[in-house]
């Protein structure tokens, strides 16, 4: 069943011994680092897709066709993310958060390093784009598995009243990943000329993927499992013992007992919650990939702005999220997740048109202003999102439920966004079509949040009755 209101952290399912403060910090730092390196590996593909992969792996006489093919490969990674979320969610809810996080890091490190070494179309023909797509699928599976593991490692170790803040440390992996990915490409561009960048320079940022394997080893050997999972595991062992006894008793009667499956439970009993979570977040992930990937292609190819300058603007804008994400999460620990979340979604809706009006001026300063304001609203949503999704599900199904909601949003929003942006620009000839696309997703988000808010309010009387003398928590 769903847990307590989204207004404040859910009550842990049992009385495990609270972890030591230094252990909390170590786990939170490890989870944040895991998120950062995973997103770095994931984002360098998006930047490369906008700048170079089309010509290297999908040569065509049409620049638009090359970019569409490249962005379609970028989207494939998003389609694979729910697979990673399902696999890791099932195993993570049964076997632990840490093993799945280690597995995700290992797969990502191997896939990203392989892209750095992959020959292009000119060397191995059609095998090149096929291999690139397969490696992108592995990246998608890895990041789909990673988010739930890192998020739960942080939030389930969080002290009382700070689940939002601790969850935001994992969310910081996104801007850190964007910043480091942009820095990697800016440094590569500074150290190579156009010919060298196109020939081999673009591969260098992918080579950093090997460092992910070192982090996987560190987490495997030095980080403990979360207290909430250990308590859920103890409760699960009791249920499984009772289930075995029941199976034995039912054998003579011919009845069939069912095995516990977090995925089956979530899909059968909480599918609506998964869809609402995904619907609430799709606008965030879509708008994010539009401003870091779609806008990079649009400004350099259509508006003829200088590549290095646009990358620098993207880097500086992403730096602001390092402050705004934890700040919005801390506010949500006091005011509730949903009010903060709603403010961000409403801001994205209202700013969608002004953002592209500013970008279309071809001014770097106005490009920075337009994307900076958008980034602020994205951060306001993204800060409390990890804690919000964690609190929608109980510990024994939390990895599966939260991961499915997040990855559903990633497929519907982020994966298609750069492709849809190029397609809308080509068909309509105006960036206002992209603004309309963002506004439509924002309306879906606001409607989903309204239903989640209504459900949270409906749960409060029951929660208050279960805790005599306690006041209802803010939703």
Protein backbone atom coordinates (compact mmCIF):
# COMPACT_ATOMS: atom_id res chain seq x y z
CA UNK A 1 0.00 0.00 0.00
CA UNK A 2 1.06 3.59 -0.48
CA UNK A 3 2.80 5.27 2.40
CA UNK A 4 2.13 8.44 4.30
CA UNK A 5 1.46 11.84 2.83
CA UNK A 6 3.91 13.43 0.45
CA UNK A 7 4.13 16.36 2.79
CA UNK A 8 6.91 14.93 4.89
CA UNK A 9 9.10 11.86 5.08
CA UNK A 10 7.37 8.51 5.30
CA UNK A 11 7.69 6.66 8.57
CA UNK A 12 10.22 3.82 8.33
CA UNK A 13 8.59 0.38 8.34
CA UNK A 14 10.41 -0.91 11.42
CA UNK A 15 12.75 -0.04 14.25
CA UNK A 16 16.25 -0.63 12.84
CA UNK A 17 19.13 0.87 14.73
CA UNK A 18 19.83 4.38 13.37
CA UNK A 19 23.08 4.57 11.38
CA UNK A 20 26.02 6.58 12.64
CA UNK A 21 26.33 10.13 11.32
CA UNK A 22 29.67 9.50 9.60
CA UNK A 23 28.22 6.42 7.91
CA UNK A 24 25.25 8.46 6.71
CA UNK A 25 27.60 10.98 5.15
CA UNK A 26 29.73 8.30 3.50
CA UNK A 27 26.69 6.60 1.98
CA UNK A 28 25.19 9.91 0.82
CA UNK A 29 28.50 10.94 -0.77
CA UNK A 30 28.87 7.55 -2.48
CA UNK A 31 25.31 7.70 -3.81
CA UNK A 32 25.83 11.25 -5.11
CA UNK A 33 29.12 10.26 -6.76
CA UNK A 34 27.48 7.23 -8.37
CA UNK A 35 24.72 9.44 -9.75
CA UNK A 36 27.20 12.03 -11.04
CA UNK A 37 29.43 9.59 -12.95
CA UNK A 38 26.45 7.72 -14.39
CA UNK A 39 24.87 10.93 -15.66
CA UNK A 40 28.20 12.16 -17.01
CA UNK A 41 28.48 9.02 -19.12
CA UNK A 42 24.86 9.38 -20.19
CA UNK A 43 25.08 13.08 -21.09
CA UNK A 44 28.26 12.95 -23.13
CA UNK A 45 26.32 10.82 -25.59
CA UNK A 46 23.69 13.56 -25.87
CA UNK A 47 26.31 16.25 -26.55
CA UNK A 48 28.10 14.02 -29.05
CA UNK A 49 24.76 13.23 -30.71
CA UNK A 50 24.15 16.93 -31.26
CA UNK A 51 27.68 17.67 -32.50
CA UNK A 52 29.30 14.73 -34.24
CA UNK A 53 27.71 11.26 -34.06
CA UNK A 54 25.32 11.80 -36.97
CA UNK A 55 28.08 12.26 -39.51
CA UNK A 56 30.28 9.51 -38.03
CA UNK A 57 27.71 6.75 -37.69
CA UNK A 58 24.72 7.81 -39.85
CA UNK A 59 26.19 9.55 -42.93
CA UNK A 60 23.57 11.14 -45.19
CA UNK A 61 23.31 13.86 -47.80
CA UNK A 62 20.89 15.69 -45.48
CA UNK A 63 22.19 17.29 -42.26
CA UNK A 64 18.67 17.11 -40.80
CA UNK A 65 18.49 13.37 -41.49
CA UNK A 66 21.87 12.86 -39.82
CA UNK A 67 20.77 14.73 -36.69
CA UNK A 68 17.41 12.93 -36.57
CA UNK A 69 19.18 9.55 -36.81
CA UNK A 70 21.61 10.57 -34.10
CA UNK A 71 18.85 11.79 -31.79
CA UNK A 72 16.84 8.64 -32.49
CA UNK A 73 19.82 6.65 -31.15
CA UNK A 74 19.89 9.02 -28.18
CA UNK A 75 16.19 8.21 -27.58
CA UNK A 76 16.88 4.45 -27.69
CA UNK A 77 18.73 4.81 -24.40
CA UNK A 78 15.55 6.16 -22.82
CA UNK A 79 13.45 3.31 -24.16
CA UNK A 80 15.88 0.92 -22.45
CA UNK A 81 15.74 2.71 -19.10
CA UNK A 82 12.50 1.05 -17.91
CA UNK A 83 14.15 -2.32 -18.55
CA UNK A 84 16.95 -1.37 -16.18
CA UNK A 85 14.41 -0.03 -13.68
CA UNK A 86 12.35 -3.25 -13.80
CA UNK A 87 15.33 -5.59 -13.49
CA UNK A 88 17.03 -3.61 -10.74
CA UNK A 89 13.73 -2.84 -9.03
CA UNK A 90 12.78 -6.50 -8.76
CA UNK A 91 16.21 -7.55 -7.51
CA UNK A 92 16.75 -4.40 -5.46
CA UNK A 93 13.53 -4.90 -3.51
CA UNK A 94 14.47 -8.53 -2.86
CA UNK A 95 18.28 -8.55 -2.62
CA UNK A 96 19.25 -5.00 -1.66
CA UNK A 97 19.91 -1.50 -3.00
CA UNK A 98 23.70 -1.72 -3.03
CA UNK A 99 24.21 -4.74 -5.36
CA UNK A 100 22.01 -3.15 -8.01
CA UNK A 101 23.85 0.15 -7.81
CA UNK A 102 27.17 -1.66 -8.26
CA UNK A 103 25.76 -3.59 -11.23
CA UNK A 104 24.49 -0.37 -12.87
CA UNK A 105 27.86 1.36 -12.50
CA UNK A 106 29.69 -1.61 -13.99
CA UNK A 107 27.43 -1.85 -17.04
CA UNK A 108 27.66 1.90 -17.65
CA UNK A 109 31.46 1.93 -17.36
CA UNK A 110 31.86 -0.91 -19.84
CA UNK A 111 29.37 0.53 -22.37
CA UNK A 112 30.79 4.06 -22.31
CA UNK A 113 34.39 2.89 -22.67
CA UNK A 114 33.34 0.71 -25.60
CA UNK A 115 31.80 3.75 -27.38
CA UNK A 116 35.16 5.51 -27.06
CA UNK A 117 36.78 2.64 -28.97
CA UNK A 118 34.01 2.00 -31.52
CA UNK A 119 35.02 2.40 -35.21
CA UNK A 120 32.79 4.63 -37.36
CA UNK A 121 30.72 3.93 -40.47
CA UNK A 122 33.69 4.58 -42.76
CA UNK A 123 35.66 1.79 -41.06
CA UNK A 124 33.13 -1.03 -40.50
CA UNK A 125 30.03 0.05 -42.41
CA UNK A 126 26.55 -0.73 -41.11
CA UNK A 127 28.01 -2.62 -38.12
CA UNK A 128 29.02 0.77 -36.65
CA UNK A 129 25.51 2.22 -36.13
CA UNK A 130 24.21 -1.18 -34.99
CA UNK A 131 26.94 -1.44 -32.35
CA UNK A 132 26.36 2.18 -31.29
CA UNK A 133 22.65 1.51 -30.78
CA UNK A 134 23.38 -1.62 -28.72
CA UNK A 135 25.85 0.25 -26.52
CA UNK A 136 23.34 3.05 -26.07
CA UNK A 137 20.79 0.44 -24.97
CA UNK A 138 23.26 -0.75 -22.33
CA UNK A 139 23.73 2.85 -21.16
CA UNK A 140 19.96 3.16 -20.85
CA UNK A 141 19.64 -0.07 -18.88
CA UNK A 142 22.44 1.09 -16.57
CA UNK A 143 21.02 4.53 -15.82
CA UNK A 144 17.53 3.02 -15.40
CA UNK A 145 18.93 0.69 -12.76
CA UNK A 146 21.15 3.33 -11.13
CA UNK A 147 18.64 6.02 -10.21
CA UNK A 148 16.53 3.90 -7.88
CA UNK A 149 19.56 2.40 -6.15
CA UNK A 150 21.35 5.71 -5.58
CA UNK A 151 18.17 7.51 -4.58
CA UNK A 152 17.20 4.87 -2.02
CA UNK A 153 20.72 4.59 -0.62
CA UNK A 154 20.51 8.31 0.16
CA UNK A 155 16.88 8.68 1.29
CA UNK A 156 16.75 5.50 3.37
CA UNK A 157 19.83 6.63 5.27
CA UNK A 158 18.44 10.14 5.80
CA UNK A 159 17.96 11.43 9.37
CA UNK A 160 14.51 12.46 10.59
CA UNK A 161 13.09 15.41 8.68
CA UNK A 162 15.87 15.52 6.04
CA UNK A 163 14.80 12.96 3.45
CA UNK A 164 14.26 15.66 0.82
CA UNK A 165 17.71 17.16 1.39
CA UNK A 166 19.47 13.79 1.32
CA UNK A 167 17.55 12.75 -1.79
CA UNK A 168 18.62 15.95 -3.51
CA UNK A 169 22.28 14.92 -3.16
CA UNK A 170 21.58 12.18 -5.71
CA UNK A 171 19.67 14.66 -7.89
CA UNK A 172 22.81 16.81 -7.95
CA UNK A 173 24.35 14.09 -10.11
CA UNK A 174 22.42 15.52 -13.05
CA UNK A 175 23.88 19.06 -13.07
CA UNK A 176 27.30 17.68 -12.07
CA UNK A 177 27.07 15.26 -14.99
CA UNK A 178 26.07 18.06 -17.36
CA UNK A 179 28.83 20.37 -16.14
CA UNK A 180 31.58 17.75 -16.37
CA UNK A 181 30.33 16.53 -19.75
CA UNK A 182 30.38 20.09 -21.12
CA UNK A 183 33.82 20.72 -19.59
CA UNK A 184 35.12 17.52 -21.17
CA UNK A 185 33.96 18.59 -24.63
CA UNK A 186 35.14 22.18 -24.17
CA UNK A 187 38.61 20.97 -23.17
CA UNK A 188 38.69 18.54 -26.08
CA UNK A 189 37.65 21.28 -28.48
CA UNK A 190 40.32 23.63 -27.07
CA UNK A 191 43.05 20.99 -27.46
CA UNK A 192 42.13 19.91 -31.00
CA UNK A 193 41.30 21.58 -34.29
CA UNK A 194 38.08 20.77 -36.18
CA UNK A 195 39.66 17.95 -38.14
CA UNK A 196 41.17 16.27 -35.08
CA UNK A 197 37.97 16.73 -33.07
CA UNK A 198 35.94 15.03 -35.79
CA UNK A 199 38.50 12.26 -36.31
CA UNK A 200 39.29 11.24 -32.73
CA UNK A 201 38.91 14.11 -30.25
CA UNK A 202 35.20 13.43 -29.60
CA UNK A 203 36.16 9.99 -28.26
CA UNK A 204 38.21 11.32 -25.35
CA UNK A 205 35.26 12.28 -23.07
CA UNK A 206 33.91 8.73 -23.43
CA UNK A 207 37.20 7.29 -22.22
CA UNK A 208 36.52 8.64 -18.73
CA UNK A 209 33.92 5.89 -18.42
CA UNK A 210 36.57 3.52 -17.11
CA UNK A 211 36.63 5.50 -13.83
CA UNK A 212 33.07 4.38 -13.15
CA UNK A 213 34.37 0.85 -12.60
CA UNK A 214 36.59 2.09 -9.77
CA UNK A 215 33.62 3.72 -8.05
CA UNK A 216 31.63 0.49 -8.43
CA UNK A 217 34.41 -1.38 -6.65
CA UNK A 218 34.50 1.20 -3.83
CA UNK A 219 30.75 0.98 -3.20
CA UNK A 220 30.87 -2.81 -3.33
CA UNK A 221 33.62 -3.03 -0.70
CA UNK A 222 33.05 0.02 1.55
CA UNK A 223 29.34 0.92 1.65
CA UNK A 224 26.69 -0.81 3.78
CA UNK A 225 23.12 -1.71 2.82
CA UNK A 226 20.37 0.72 3.95
CA UNK A 227 18.67 0.24 7.36
CA UNK A 228 15.17 0.38 5.85
CA UNK A 229 15.97 -2.41 3.42
CA UNK A 230 17.50 -4.53 6.16
CA UNK A 231 14.31 -4.13 8.20
CA UNK A 232 12.14 -4.88 5.15
CA UNK A 233 14.35 -7.89 4.47
CA UNK A 234 13.72 -9.21 7.97
CA UNK A 235 9.98 -8.75 7.53
CA UNK A 236 10.22 -10.44 4.12
CA UNK A 237 12.02 -13.43 5.63
CA UNK A 238 9.15 -13.83 8.09
CA UNK A 239 6.57 -13.60 5.31
CA UNK A 240 8.47 -16.08 3.14
CA UNK A 241 8.66 -18.53 6.06
CA UNK A 242 4.91 -18.20 6.57
CA UNK A 243 4.39 -18.56 2.81
CA UNK A 244 6.40 -21.79 2.74
CA UNK A 245 4.32 -23.16 5.59
CA UNK A 246 1.14 -22.15 3.78
CA UNK A 247 2.30 -23.82 0.55
CA UNK A 248 2.91 -27.02 2.44
CA UNK A 249 -0.54 -26.81 3.96
CA UNK A 250 -2.16 -26.12 0.59
CA UNK A 251 -0.48 -28.97 -1.26
CA UNK A 252 -3.03 -31.50 -0.15
CA UNK A 253 -5.89 -29.20 -1.14
CA UNK A 254 -4.56 -28.51 -4.63
CA UNK A 255 -4.55 -24.73 -4.23
CA UNK A 256 -1.78 -22.70 -5.82
CA UNK A 257 0.14 -20.12 -3.79
CA UNK A 258 1.72 -17.15 -5.52
CA UNK A 259 5.29 -15.96 -5.04
CA UNK A 260 5.99 -12.42 -3.89
CA UNK A 261 6.96 -10.16 -6.76
CA UNK A 262 7.46 -6.41 -6.25
CA UNK A 263 6.81 -5.81 -9.96
CA UNK A 264 3.57 -7.80 -9.93
CA UNK A 265 2.42 -6.03 -6.78
CA UNK A 266 3.20 -2.58 -8.16
CA UNK A 267 1.54 -3.21 -11.53
CA UNK A 268 -1.52 -4.86 -9.99
CA UNK A 269 -2.12 -2.52 -7.06
CA UNK A 270 -0.21 0.72 -7.72
CA UNK A 271 -0.10 1.21 -11.50
CA UNK A 272 -2.08 4.44 -11.15
CA UNK A 273 0.52 5.83 -8.75
CA UNK A 274 3.33 4.90 -11.17
CA UNK A 275 1.55 6.66 -14.06
CA UNK A 276 0.81 9.74 -11.98
CA UNK A 277 4.43 9.93 -10.84
CA UNK A 278 5.63 9.63 -14.44
CA UNK A 279 3.06 12.14 -15.70
CA UNK A 280 4.11 14.64 -13.06
CA UNK A 281 7.77 14.46 -14.08
CA UNK A 282 7.73 14.07 -17.88
CA UNK A 283 7.76 17.84 -18.46
CA UNK A 284 10.85 18.22 -16.29
CA UNK A 285 12.93 15.62 -18.09
CA UNK A 286 11.68 16.72 -21.54
CA UNK A 287 12.49 20.38 -20.94
CA UNK A 288 15.85 19.49 -19.44
CA UNK A 289 16.96 17.56 -22.53
CA UNK A 290 15.59 20.24 -24.79
CA UNK A 291 17.79 22.92 -23.18
CA UNK A 292 20.98 20.80 -22.89
CA UNK A 293 20.78 18.83 -26.15
CA UNK A 294 18.07 20.13 -28.47
CA UNK A 295 19.02 23.78 -27.98
CA UNK A 296 22.68 22.90 -28.62
CA UNK A 297 21.76 21.52 -32.04
CA UNK A 298 19.26 24.31 -32.78
CA UNK A 299 21.59 27.19 -31.91
CA UNK A 300 24.63 25.79 -33.75
CA UNK A 301 22.93 24.35 -36.85
CA UNK A 302 19.91 26.64 -37.38
CA UNK A 303 20.93 29.88 -35.66
CA UNK A 304 24.65 29.52 -36.61
CA UNK A 305 25.91 30.35 -33.13
CA UNK A 306 29.43 29.33 -32.10
CA UNK A 307 29.64 25.83 -30.61
CA UNK A 308 32.11 26.58 -27.81
CA UNK A 309 30.14 29.61 -26.65
CA UNK A 310 26.86 27.69 -26.50
CA UNK A 311 28.54 24.88 -24.55
CA UNK A 312 29.92 27.45 -22.10
CA UNK A 313 26.46 28.93 -21.54
CA UNK A 314 25.06 25.45 -20.91
CA UNK A 315 27.84 24.77 -18.41
CA UNK A 316 27.28 28.02 -16.47
CA UNK A 317 23.51 27.49 -16.35
CA UNK A 318 23.99 23.95 -15.02
CA UNK A 319 26.24 25.26 -12.23
CA UNK A 320 23.33 27.21 -10.77
CA UNK A 321 21.45 23.94 -10.22
CA UNK A 322 24.09 22.85 -7.72
CA UNK A 323 22.66 25.45 -5.35
CA UNK A 324 18.99 25.44 -6.36
CA UNK A 325 18.35 21.68 -6.20
CA UNK A 326 19.33 21.16 -2.53
CA UNK A 327 17.71 24.47 -1.61
CA UNK A 328 14.35 23.45 -3.06
CA UNK A 329 14.65 20.02 -1.43
CA UNK A 330 15.31 21.62 1.97
CA UNK A 331 12.24 23.83 1.51
CA UNK A 332 10.18 20.72 0.71
CA UNK A 333 11.27 19.19 4.03
CA UNK A 334 9.50 22.11 5.70
CA UNK A 335 6.57 22.94 3.39
CA UNK A 336 5.88 19.56 1.79
CA UNK A 337 6.94 18.01 -1.52
CA UNK A 338 3.86 18.76 -3.61
CA UNK A 339 3.62 22.57 -3.12
CA UNK A 340 7.26 22.99 -4.15
CA UNK A 341 6.85 20.53 -7.02
CA UNK A 342 3.76 22.38 -8.27
CA UNK A 343 5.55 25.74 -8.28
CA UNK A 344 8.25 24.34 -10.55
CA UNK A 345 5.80 22.81 -13.03
CA UNK A 346 3.76 26.01 -13.20
CA UNK A 347 6.91 28.04 -13.82
CA UNK A 348 7.94 25.79 -16.71
CA UNK A 349 4.49 26.25 -18.27
CA UNK A 350 4.62 30.05 -18.02
CA UNK A 351 8.22 30.39 -19.22
CA UNK A 352 8.08 28.06 -22.27
CA UNK A 353 7.28 30.83 -24.77
CA UNK A 354 9.56 33.59 -23.35
CA UNK A 355 12.48 31.12 -23.29
CA UNK A 356 12.42 30.51 -27.04
CA UNK A 357 11.72 34.16 -27.84
CA UNK A 358 15.00 34.95 -26.06
CA UNK A 359 16.91 32.09 -27.71
CA UNK A 360 15.77 33.18 -31.18
CA UNK A 361 17.51 36.56 -30.76
CA UNK A 362 20.88 34.73 -31.33
CA UNK A 363 22.28 36.65 -28.35
CA UNK A 364 24.44 34.59 -25.99
CA UNK A 365 23.35 36.72 -23.04
CA UNK A 366 19.65 36.22 -23.81
CA UNK A 367 20.23 32.53 -24.50
CA UNK A 368 21.77 32.35 -21.03
CA UNK A 369 18.86 34.25 -19.46
CA UNK A 370 16.22 32.09 -21.15
CA UNK A 371 17.79 28.79 -20.20
CA UNK A 372 18.78 30.01 -16.72
CA UNK A 373 15.20 30.83 -15.72
CA UNK A 374 14.05 27.50 -17.13
CA UNK A 375 16.80 25.77 -15.17
CA UNK A 376 15.56 27.43 -11.97
CA UNK A 377 12.07 25.98 -12.43
CA UNK A 378 13.53 22.58 -13.31
CA UNK A 379 15.59 22.66 -10.10
CA UNK A 380 12.55 23.55 -8.02
CA UNK A 381 10.87 20.38 -9.28
CA UNK A 382 13.95 18.19 -9.28
CA UNK A 383 15.05 18.88 -5.71
CA UNK A 384 12.12 17.21 -3.90
CA UNK A 385 11.43 14.61 -6.62
CA UNK A 386 13.55 11.77 -5.19
CA UNK A 387 11.94 11.99 -1.75
CA UNK A 388 8.47 12.42 -3.27
CA UNK A 389 8.78 9.27 -5.37
CA UNK A 390 10.30 7.30 -2.48
CA UNK A 391 7.39 8.26 -0.24
CA UNK A 392 4.79 7.04 -2.73
CA UNK A 393 5.71 3.40 -2.04
CA UNK A 394 6.52 1.22 0.96
CA UNK A 395 10.04 -0.14 1.44
CA UNK A 396 9.39 -3.64 0.05
CA UNK A 397 8.28 -2.26 -3.35
CA UNK A 398 9.95 1.17 -3.32
CA UNK A 399 12.83 0.42 -5.71
CA UNK A 400 10.43 -1.02 -8.31
CA UNK A 401 7.67 1.58 -7.94
CA UNK A 402 9.87 4.68 -7.82
CA UNK A 403 12.06 3.45 -10.68
CA UNK A 404 9.08 2.68 -12.93
CA UNK A 405 7.58 6.12 -12.33
CA UNK A 406 10.87 7.88 -13.04
CA UNK A 407 11.73 5.82 -16.13
CA UNK A 408 8.22 6.14 -17.54
CA UNK A 409 8.71 9.91 -17.41
CA UNK A 410 12.13 9.53 -19.02
CA UNK A 411 10.71 7.64 -22.00
CA UNK A 412 7.66 9.84 -22.53
CA UNK A 413 9.54 13.08 -21.88
CA UNK A 414 13.32 13.03 -22.13
CA UNK A 415 13.95 10.33 -24.71
CA UNK A 416 11.72 11.84 -27.38
CA UNK A 417 12.29 15.51 -26.59
CA UNK A 418 15.36 16.32 -28.77
CA UNK A 419 13.92 14.25 -31.65
CA UNK A 420 10.53 15.95 -31.29
CA UNK A 421 12.21 19.35 -31.17
CA UNK A 422 14.06 18.81 -34.48
CA UNK A 423 10.90 17.37 -36.05
CA UNK A 424 8.68 20.23 -34.85
CA UNK A 425 11.15 22.85 -36.04
CA UNK A 426 11.43 21.18 -39.45
CA UNK A 427 7.65 20.82 -39.92
CA UNK A 428 6.50 24.14 -38.44
CA UNK A 429 9.50 26.38 -39.10
CA UNK A 430 9.06 28.08 -35.72
CA UNK A 431 10.38 27.45 -32.23
CA UNK A 432 6.93 28.27 -30.83
CA UNK A 433 5.94 24.72 -31.75
CA UNK A 434 8.53 23.49 -29.25
CA UNK A 435 7.12 25.89 -26.64
CA UNK A 436 3.68 24.38 -27.24
CA UNK A 437 5.09 20.89 -26.74
CA UNK A 438 6.58 21.91 -23.38
CA UNK A 439 3.35 23.60 -22.28
CA UNK A 440 1.30 20.50 -23.11
CA UNK A 441 3.58 18.32 -20.97
CA UNK A 442 3.39 20.92 -18.18
CA UNK A 443 -0.42 20.69 -18.18
CA UNK A 444 -0.16 16.90 -17.87
CA UNK A 445 2.23 17.40 -14.94
CA UNK A 446 -0.07 19.85 -13.15
CA UNK A 447 -3.04 17.50 -13.58
CA UNK A 448 -1.02 14.54 -12.24
CA UNK A 449 0.22 16.57 -9.27
CA UNK A 450 -3.37 17.63 -8.47
CA UNK A 451 -4.44 13.97 -8.25
CA UNK A 452 -1.41 13.08 -6.10
CA UNK A 453 -2.26 16.02 -3.83
CA UNK A 454 -5.87 14.85 -3.54
CA UNK A 455 -4.69 11.34 -2.62
CA UNK A 456 -2.27 12.72 -0.03
CA UNK A 457 -5.08 14.73 1.59
CA UNK A 458 -7.34 11.67 1.64
CA UNK A 459 -4.66 9.64 3.48
CA UNK A 460 -4.12 12.20 6.23
CA UNK A 461 -7.16 11.41 8.42
CA UNK A 462 -6.20 7.71 8.50
CA UNK A 463 -2.59 8.57 9.33
CA UNK A 464 -3.69 10.91 12.12
CA UNK A 465 -6.07 8.29 13.53
CA UNK A 466 -3.25 5.75 13.57
CA UNK A 467 -1.12 8.16 15.63
CA UNK A 468 -3.36 9.61 18.38
CA UNK A 469 -2.54 13.17 19.26
CA UNK A 470 -0.56 13.77 16.09
CA UNK A 471 -1.55 16.55 13.75
CA UNK A 472 -2.09 15.92 10.05
CA UNK A 473 1.04 16.46 7.97
CA UNK A 474 1.12 19.07 5.18
CA UNK A 475 0.76 17.56 1.71
